[in-house]
Coordinates of C-alpha atoms in Angstrom, one line a residue:
Chain A
M232 CA 46.5 49.5 27.9
L233 CA 47.8 48.5 24.5
T234 CA 50.8 50.6 23.4
M235 CA 51.4 50.5 19.7
P236 CA 54.5 48.7 18.6
H237 CA 57.3 50.8 17.3
F238 CA 57.5 50.3 13.6
N239 CA 60.8 50.5 11.9
S240 CA 61.6 50.5 8.2
D241 CA 64.3 48.0 7.4
R242 CA 66.7 48.0 4.5
S243 CA 64.3 46.3 2.1
G244 CA 61.7 49.0 2.8
L245 CA 59.4 46.6 4.6
L246 CA 57.8 47.4 7.9
H247 CA 58.3 45.2 10.9
A248 CA 57.3 45.4 14.5
S249 CA 60.5 45.2 16.4
N250 CA 59.3 43.9 19.7
L251 CA 56.0 42.1 19.3
A252 CA 56.7 39.6 22.0
A253 CA 57.4 42.4 24.5
I254 CA 54.0 43.9 23.8
A255 CA 52.4 40.5 23.8
L256 CA 53.4 39.9 27.4
T257 CA 52.5 43.3 28.7
T258 CA 49.1 43.3 27.2
S259 CA 47.6 39.9 27.8
D260 CA 44.1 41.5 27.6
H261 CA 44.7 42.0 23.9
S262 CA 45.9 38.5 23.0
D263 CA 43.8 38.4 19.9
V264 CA 45.4 41.6 18.6
I265 CA 48.8 40.2 19.5
K266 CA 48.1 36.8 17.8
W267 CA 47.0 38.7 14.7
L268 CA 50.1 40.9 14.7
L269 CA 52.4 37.9 15.1
S270 CA 50.8 35.9 12.3
F271 CA 50.8 39.0 10.1
K272 CA 54.5 39.5 10.8
E273 CA 55.3 35.9 10.1
K274 CA 53.3 35.6 6.9
F275 CA 54.2 38.8 5.2
I276 CA 57.3 40.3 6.6
V277 CA 60.1 38.3 8.3
P278 CA 60.5 34.9 9.9
L279 CA 59.7 35.0 13.6
S280 CA 62.7 35.7 15.9
E281 CA 63.5 33.5 18.8
N282 CA 61.9 36.2 21.0
D283 CA 58.7 36.0 19.1
L284 CA 58.7 32.2 19.1
L285 CA 59.2 32.0 22.9
G286 CA 56.6 34.8 23.4
R287 CA 54.1 32.7 21.4
V288 CA 54.8 29.6 23.4
G289 CA 54.2 31.6 26.6
L290 CA 51.1 33.3 25.3
T291 CA 49.3 30.6 23.5
Q292 CA 51.2 27.3 24.1
D293 CA 51.9 27.2 20.4
R294 CA 53.5 23.8 19.7
E295 CA 54.6 24.9 16.2
S296 CA 56.6 27.8 17.6
F297 CA 58.0 25.5 20.3
A298 CA 59.1 23.0 17.7
K299 CA 60.9 25.8 15.7
L300 CA 62.6 27.0 18.9
F301 CA 63.8 23.4 19.7
V302 CA 65.1 22.9 16.2
A303 CA 66.9 26.3 16.3
L304 CA 68.4 26.1 19.8
G305 CA 68.3 22.4 20.9
P306 CA 71.7 21.6 19.2
R307 CA 73.2 24.6 21.0
V308 CA 71.9 23.4 24.4
K309 CA 73.3 20.0 23.7
A310 CA 76.7 21.4 22.9
Y311 CA 76.5 23.3 26.2
M312 CA 75.6 20.2 28.1
M313 CA 78.4 18.2 26.5
K314 CA 81.0 20.7 27.8
I315 CA 80.7 19.1 31.2
G316 CA 78.5 16.1 30.5
S317 CA 80.7 14.5 27.9
D318 CA 78.3 11.6 27.1
P319 CA 76.3 12.6 24.0
A320 CA 73.2 10.5 25.0
F321 CA 73.1 11.9 28.5
S322 CA 73.6 15.4 27.2
E323 CA 70.7 15.0 24.8
E324 CA 68.5 13.7 27.6
I325 CA 69.3 16.8 29.7
T326 CA 68.7 19.0 26.6
Q327 CA 65.2 17.5 26.3
E328 CA 64.5 18.1 29.9
T329 CA 65.7 21.7 29.5
F330 CA 63.1 22.2 26.7
I331 CA 60.3 20.6 28.7
T332 CA 61.1 23.2 31.4
V333 CA 61.1 25.9 28.7
W334 CA 57.6 24.8 27.6
R335 CA 56.3 24.8 31.2
K336 CA 57.9 28.1 32.2
A337 CA 57.5 30.1 28.9
G338 CA 54.7 32.1 30.5
Q339 CA 57.3 33.6 32.9
F340 CA 59.5 34.9 30.0
D341 CA 59.7 38.6 30.2
P342 CA 61.3 40.1 27.0
K343 CA 62.0 43.3 28.8
K344 CA 64.3 41.5 31.2
A345 CA 66.1 39.1 28.9
S346 CA 66.3 38.0 25.3
A347 CA 64.9 34.5 24.5
V348 CA 68.4 33.1 24.0
T349 CA 69.6 34.4 27.4
W350 CA 66.5 33.2 29.1
I351 CA 66.9 29.7 27.6
F352 CA 70.6 29.8 28.6
T353 CA 69.6 30.4 32.3
I354 CA 67.1 27.4 32.1
A355 CA 69.9 25.2 30.6
R356 CA 72.4 26.5 33.2
N357 CA 70.1 25.5 36.1
R358 CA 69.4 22.1 34.6
R359 CA 73.1 21.5 34.0
I360 CA 73.8 22.3 37.7
D361 CA 71.0 20.1 38.9
R362 CA 72.0 17.1 36.8
L363 CA 75.7 17.3 36.4
R364 CA 77.0 18.9 39.6
K365 CA 77.3 16.8 42.8
E366 CA 77.0 19.6 45.4
K367 CA 74.1 22.0 46.0
R368 CA 74.1 25.4 44.4
P369 CA 72.0 27.6 46.6
A370 CA 70.0 30.1 44.4
L371 CA 67.9 33.2 45.0
D372 CA 64.3 32.3 45.7
P373 CA 62.3 34.8 43.5
N374 CA 59.3 34.2 45.7
D375 CA 61.1 35.2 48.9
P376 CA 59.0 37.9 50.6
M377 CA 62.2 39.6 51.6
L378 CA 62.8 40.7 48.0
L379 CA 62.1 44.4 47.7
P380 CA 60.8 45.9 44.5
N381 CA 63.4 47.6 42.3
D382 CA 62.7 51.1 43.5
S383 CA 65.1 53.2 41.4
P384 CA 65.1 52.4 37.7
T385 CA 68.6 52.6 36.2
P386 CA 69.3 53.8 32.6
L387 CA 69.8 50.1 31.7
Q388 CA 66.2 49.2 32.6
N389 CA 65.0 51.6 29.9
M390 CA 67.3 50.1 27.2
E391 CA 65.9 47.6 24.7
Q392 CA 67.2 44.1 25.3
S393 CA 68.4 43.9 21.7
T394 CA 70.5 47.0 22.3
I395 CA 72.0 45.4 25.5
V396 CA 72.7 42.2 23.7
E397 CA 74.5 44.1 20.9
S398 CA 76.6 46.0 23.4
V399 CA 77.5 42.8 25.3
K400 CA 78.5 41.2 22.0
R401 CA 80.7 44.1 21.1
S402 CA 82.2 44.3 24.5
I403 CA 83.1 40.6 24.6
G404 CA 84.5 40.9 21.1
D405 CA 86.7 43.8 22.2
L406 CA 88.1 42.0 25.3
P407 CA 91.8 40.9 25.3
E408 CA 92.1 37.2 24.7
D409 CA 93.2 36.4 28.2
Q410 CA 90.1 38.0 29.7
R411 CA 87.7 36.6 27.2
E412 CA 89.1 33.1 28.0
V413 CA 88.4 33.2 31.7
V414 CA 84.9 34.5 31.0
R415 CA 84.3 31.7 28.6
L416 CA 85.7 29.1 31.0
S417 CA 83.4 30.4 33.6
F418 CA 80.2 30.5 31.6
I419 CA 80.6 27.7 29.1
E420 CA 82.9 25.2 30.8
G421 CA 81.3 25.9 34.2
L422 CA 84.7 26.1 35.9
S423 CA 85.0 27.7 39.4
H424 CA 87.7 30.3 40.1
Q425 CA 90.0 27.6 41.5
E426 CA 89.3 25.3 38.6
I427 CA 90.2 28.1 36.1
S428 CA 93.3 28.8 38.0
D429 CA 94.4 25.1 37.9
A430 CA 93.3 24.7 34.2
I431 CA 95.3 27.5 32.7
G432 CA 98.0 27.8 35.4
I433 CA 97.4 31.4 36.6
P434 CA 97.1 32.5 40.2
L435 CA 93.6 32.7 41.8
G436 CA 93.9 36.5 42.2
T437 CA 94.5 36.8 38.4
V438 CA 91.4 34.9 37.7
K439 CA 89.4 37.2 39.8
S440 CA 91.0 40.4 38.4
R441 CA 90.4 39.2 34.8
L442 CA 86.8 38.6 35.5
R443 CA 86.4 41.9 37.2
L444 CA 88.2 43.8 34.4
S445 CA 86.0 42.2 31.8
F446 CA 82.8 43.1 33.6
E447 CA 84.1 46.7 34.2
K448 CA 84.5 47.1 30.4
L449 CA 81.0 45.9 29.8
R450 CA 79.6 48.3 32.3
H451 CA 81.6 51.0 30.6
T452 CA 80.2 50.0 27.2
L453 CA 76.7 50.2 28.5
G454 CA 77.4 53.6 30.2
D455 CA 76.2 52.1 33.5
F456 CA 78.7 53.5 36.0
Q457 CA 76.9 52.8 39.2
Chain B
M237 CA 66.6 49.4 52.5
T238 CA 69.6 51.1 50.9
V239 CA 72.4 48.7 50.2
N240 CA 75.7 50.5 49.9
H241 CA 78.2 47.6 49.8
H242 CA 78.2 44.8 47.3
P243 CA 80.2 41.7 46.4
H244 CA 82.9 42.2 43.7
D245 CA 81.9 41.6 40.1
D246 CA 83.9 38.3 39.8
L247 CA 81.4 36.7 42.3
L248 CA 78.3 38.0 40.5
L249 CA 79.7 36.9 37.2
S250 CA 80.5 33.4 38.4
Y251 CA 77.1 33.1 40.1
A252 CA 75.4 34.1 36.8
A253 CA 77.6 31.5 35.0
G254 CA 76.4 28.8 37.4
S255 CA 80.1 28.1 38.3
L256 CA 80.3 29.4 41.8
S257 CA 80.6 26.7 44.4
E258 CA 78.0 26.0 47.1
T259 CA 79.3 28.2 50.0
W260 CA 80.0 31.3 47.9
S261 CA 76.7 30.8 46.1
L262 CA 74.9 30.8 49.5
A263 CA 76.4 34.2 50.3
V264 CA 75.7 35.7 46.9
A265 CA 72.1 34.4 46.7
S266 CA 71.5 35.7 50.3
H267 CA 72.8 39.1 49.3
L268 CA 70.7 39.1 46.1
S269 CA 67.6 38.5 48.2
L270 CA 68.3 41.9 49.8
C271 CA 69.8 43.9 46.9
A272 CA 67.8 44.9 43.9
E273 CA 70.9 46.5 42.3
C274 CA 72.8 43.3 42.3
R275 CA 69.8 41.4 40.9
R276 CA 69.9 43.7 37.9
T277 CA 73.7 43.1 37.6
I278 CA 73.0 39.4 37.5
E279 CA 70.5 39.9 34.6
L280 CA 73.3 41.8 32.8
A281 CA 75.8 39.0 33.5
E282 CA 73.4 36.4 32.3
T283 CA 73.3 38.3 29.0
I284 CA 77.0 37.6 28.7
G285 CA 76.2 33.9 29.2
G286 CA 73.5 34.2 26.5
V287 CA 75.9 35.7 24.0
L288 CA 78.6 33.2 24.6
F289 CA 76.1 30.4 24.5
A290 CA 74.6 31.6 21.2
D291 CA 78.2 31.6 19.8
M292 CA 78.8 27.9 20.5
P293 CA 79.0 25.4 17.6
D294 CA 75.9 23.2 17.5
E295 CA 75.9 19.5 18.4
R296 CA 73.6 17.4 16.2
M297 CA 70.5 16.1 17.9
S298 CA 69.2 12.6 17.2
S299 CA 66.4 12.5 14.6
D300 CA 63.7 11.6 17.0
A301 CA 64.6 14.2 19.6
L302 CA 61.8 16.6 18.7
D303 CA 59.2 13.8 18.7
H304 CA 60.3 12.8 22.1
V305 CA 60.0 16.3 23.5
L306 CA 56.7 16.9 21.9
A307 CA 55.4 13.6 23.4
Q308 CA 56.6 14.6 26.8
I309 CA 55.0 18.0 26.9
D310 CA 51.7 16.2 26.5
Q311 CA 52.3 14.2 29.6
P312 CA 50.7 15.4 32.8
S313 CA 53.3 17.7 34.3
G314 CA 55.3 16.3 37.2
E315 CA 56.8 19.7 37.5
A316 CA 53.4 21.5 37.6
A317 CA 52.5 19.2 40.5
S318 CA 55.7 20.1 42.3
A319 CA 55.0 23.8 41.5
N320 CA 51.7 23.4 43.3
T321 CA 53.5 21.8 46.3
Q322 CA 55.9 24.7 46.2
L323 CA 53.0 27.1 46.3
A324 CA 51.5 25.3 49.3
L325 CA 54.9 25.4 50.9
D326 CA 55.2 29.1 50.2
K327 CA 51.8 29.7 51.8
H328 CA 52.7 27.8 54.9
A329 CA 56.3 28.8 55.1
A330 CA 57.0 30.6 58.4
V331 CA 58.4 33.9 57.3
S332 CA 61.8 34.7 58.8
T333 CA 62.4 38.3 59.5
T334 CA 66.2 37.9 59.5
F335 CA 67.2 35.1 57.1
P336 CA 66.6 35.1 53.4
R337 CA 64.8 31.9 52.3
V338 CA 67.8 30.4 50.6
L339 CA 69.6 30.7 54.0
C340 CA 66.7 29.3 56.0
E341 CA 67.4 25.9 54.4
Y342 CA 70.7 25.9 56.2
V343 CA 70.0 27.6 59.5
G344 CA 66.3 27.5 60.1
Q345 CA 64.0 30.6 60.4
D346 CA 64.4 31.8 63.9
V347 CA 67.6 33.6 65.1
D348 CA 66.9 32.3 68.7
D349 CA 66.7 28.7 67.5
V350 CA 70.2 28.8 66.0
P351 CA 72.6 26.8 68.2
W352 CA 75.0 29.7 68.9
K353 CA 78.4 28.9 70.4
S354 CA 80.2 31.6 72.3
I355 CA 83.6 32.5 71.0
G356 CA 84.2 35.0 73.9
G357 CA 83.6 38.7 74.3
E358 CA 79.9 38.3 73.7
V359 CA 80.5 37.2 70.1
Y360 CA 78.7 34.0 69.1
Q361 CA 79.0 31.9 66.0
H362 CA 77.3 29.0 64.3
L363 CA 79.2 26.9 61.7
I364 CA 77.0 26.1 58.7
K365 CA 77.5 22.7 57.1
T366 CA 78.1 22.7 53.4
A367 CA 79.6 20.0 51.2
D368 CA 81.9 22.5 49.6
K369 CA 85.5 22.4 50.8
S370 CA 86.6 25.6 49.1
A371 CA 85.2 27.8 51.9
R372 CA 83.6 27.9 55.3
A373 CA 80.3 29.5 56.2
R374 CA 79.2 30.7 59.6
L375 CA 76.7 32.9 61.2
L376 CA 78.1 35.5 63.6
R377 CA 76.2 37.3 66.3
I378 CA 78.0 40.3 67.8
A379 CA 76.2 41.6 70.9
A380 CA 75.2 45.3 70.7
G381 CA 78.2 47.6 71.1
K382 CA 80.7 44.7 71.2
T383 CA 83.8 44.3 69.0
V384 CA 85.3 41.4 67.1
P385 CA 89.0 41.6 68.0
S386 CA 91.2 42.9 65.2
H387 CA 92.0 40.3 62.6
G388 CA 93.6 40.1 59.2
H389 CA 92.8 37.8 56.4
R390 CA 94.9 35.1 54.8
G391 CA 92.2 34.7 52.1
R392 CA 88.9 36.3 51.0
E393 CA 86.2 37.1 53.6
L394 CA 82.6 38.0 52.8
T395 CA 80.4 39.4 55.5
L396 CA 76.7 39.9 54.8
V397 CA 74.8 41.9 57.4
L398 CA 71.4 40.3 58.1
S399 CA 70.3 42.5 60.9
G400 CA 71.7 45.3 63.0
S401 CA 74.9 47.0 61.7
Y402 CA 78.6 47.3 62.4
Q403 CA 81.2 50.0 62.0
D404 CA 84.6 49.1 60.4
G405 CA 86.9 52.0 60.4
L406 CA 85.3 54.6 58.2
S407 CA 82.5 52.5 56.8
L408 CA 79.1 51.5 58.2
F409 CA 77.6 48.1 57.2
S410 CA 73.9 47.7 57.6
A411 CA 71.3 45.0 56.7
G412 CA 71.9 43.9 53.1
D413 CA 75.4 45.2 52.9
M414 CA 78.2 42.8 51.9
E415 CA 81.8 43.5 52.8
D416 CA 84.0 41.7 50.4
V417 CA 87.6 41.8 51.4
D418 CA 90.8 40.2 50.1
E419 CA 94.0 39.3 51.8
A420 CA 95.4 42.7 52.7
L421 CA 92.8 44.2 55.1
V422 CA 93.1 44.1 58.8
H423 CA 89.9 45.1 60.5
K424 CA 88.0 45.3 63.8
P425 CA 84.2 45.3 63.3
T426 CA 82.1 46.9 66.1
A427 CA 78.4 46.2 66.4
D428 CA 76.1 49.2 66.6
T429 CA 75.0 49.9 70.2
A430 CA 71.3 49.5 69.6
T431 CA 70.9 45.9 68.6
D432 CA 72.9 42.7 68.1
C433 CA 74.5 42.4 64.7
I434 CA 73.9 39.2 62.9
C435 CA 76.0 38.4 59.9
L436 CA 76.7 35.6 57.4
V437 CA 80.4 35.2 57.1
I438 CA 82.2 33.2 54.4
T439 CA 86.0 32.6 54.6
D440 CA 88.4 30.8 52.3
A441 CA 89.5 27.2 53.0
P442 CA 89.1 26.0 56.7
I443 CA 92.9 25.8 57.2
K444 CA 93.0 29.6 57.0
F445 CA 90.2 29.8 59.5
K446 CA 92.3 27.9 62.1
E447 CA 94.6 30.8 62.2
W448 CA 91.7 33.1 62.6
V449 CA 90.4 31.5 65.8
P450 CA 93.6 32.1 67.9
R451 CA 93.6 35.7 66.7
L452 CA 90.0 36.0 68.0
L453 CA 91.0 34.4 71.3
Q454 CA 94.2 36.2 71.9
P455 CA 92.9 39.4 73.5
M456 CA 90.5 37.4 75.7
I457 CA 93.0 35.0 77.1
G458 CA 95.5 37.9 77.5
I459 CA 98.4 36.8 75.2

């Protein structure tokens, strides 16, 4: 069933559909309507967001949207690869591979579970592990029949991704510098607990407690106390 | 399945960051296969990654990068072919009733095919080979009603229950539960009387494990 998008009035007084890509993916039966809505939004209202672009790539294999996404986020992915790849040429090669995976997997993007930027981050992360790390990194197999469906929805599941992203931004911004630093070393530099401990000269236990504290604050910000 | 015990957030955060080493990743990924709540936590932690990633300064791409990528997406997809192979594999994969798939790659599918070694007192173990030197992984099989002799920890110890259950003081750990303990705790897990308890156990560096073995053996050899 097609649920109508939630229309907001922005500061300029124009209407825009806030989550077209989300609707697009939940209502594949109505792809013509979706395509029309997206083109309407692009032509008359606002430039497409990364979420809309990725939604389009997934829905209609739209090369133009894909190219825009590459121009917008390719340089970011390259910067991320260079954090542990060092060689610009090789980093660029892995960046290109990342986007080929983005193209091929775009149909799996679910805007209710992640923003486009977060989703592309996870693709880049996996590619960086595969190409730049020597040892294996066992990962959850999403097709494992053992996986049980999420039976009890949490408040978080009903929150808009954009709201979650805003809360996460605020929460990271509010962290004390020492906590933000270990989180950054973990995500961006890809350092293990031990490597962080060696890199900044703090005990292993302190690395763990700073990571835990930072996440606790985020849960608190989101009001998710489970 | 209700999962009541979870790994601490630092492990989930590092797993989402892609910075957790092989052995610890094996434990977290196995737990995630059994725990929907932690799968949601990972999605949240990945959002942190997305936000930090979005905040990075760009690195300029070469001028022909886009053309290269566009040319490559027109190629017949090697990955699509391998996705088909994966589907075929999925179809024919013998389903393990005990081990999550990520763990099957290391220990096989059948509990009875695991080359168990007795460590006394009807407790059996199987050491899992990983390239990661920061930790040691093993499967532990505690016969129904038996006890792993009291031991302390010099480092961190993760215990993921795969089948059966065990009591540890006041807490009960059942399939899917992960006990995540740091240095301080001394405990004495006892398997539930109905069935054998099978666990995946991760401990810090092997050197610490060497001290754990004698502790296990002490009560049995009477010293």
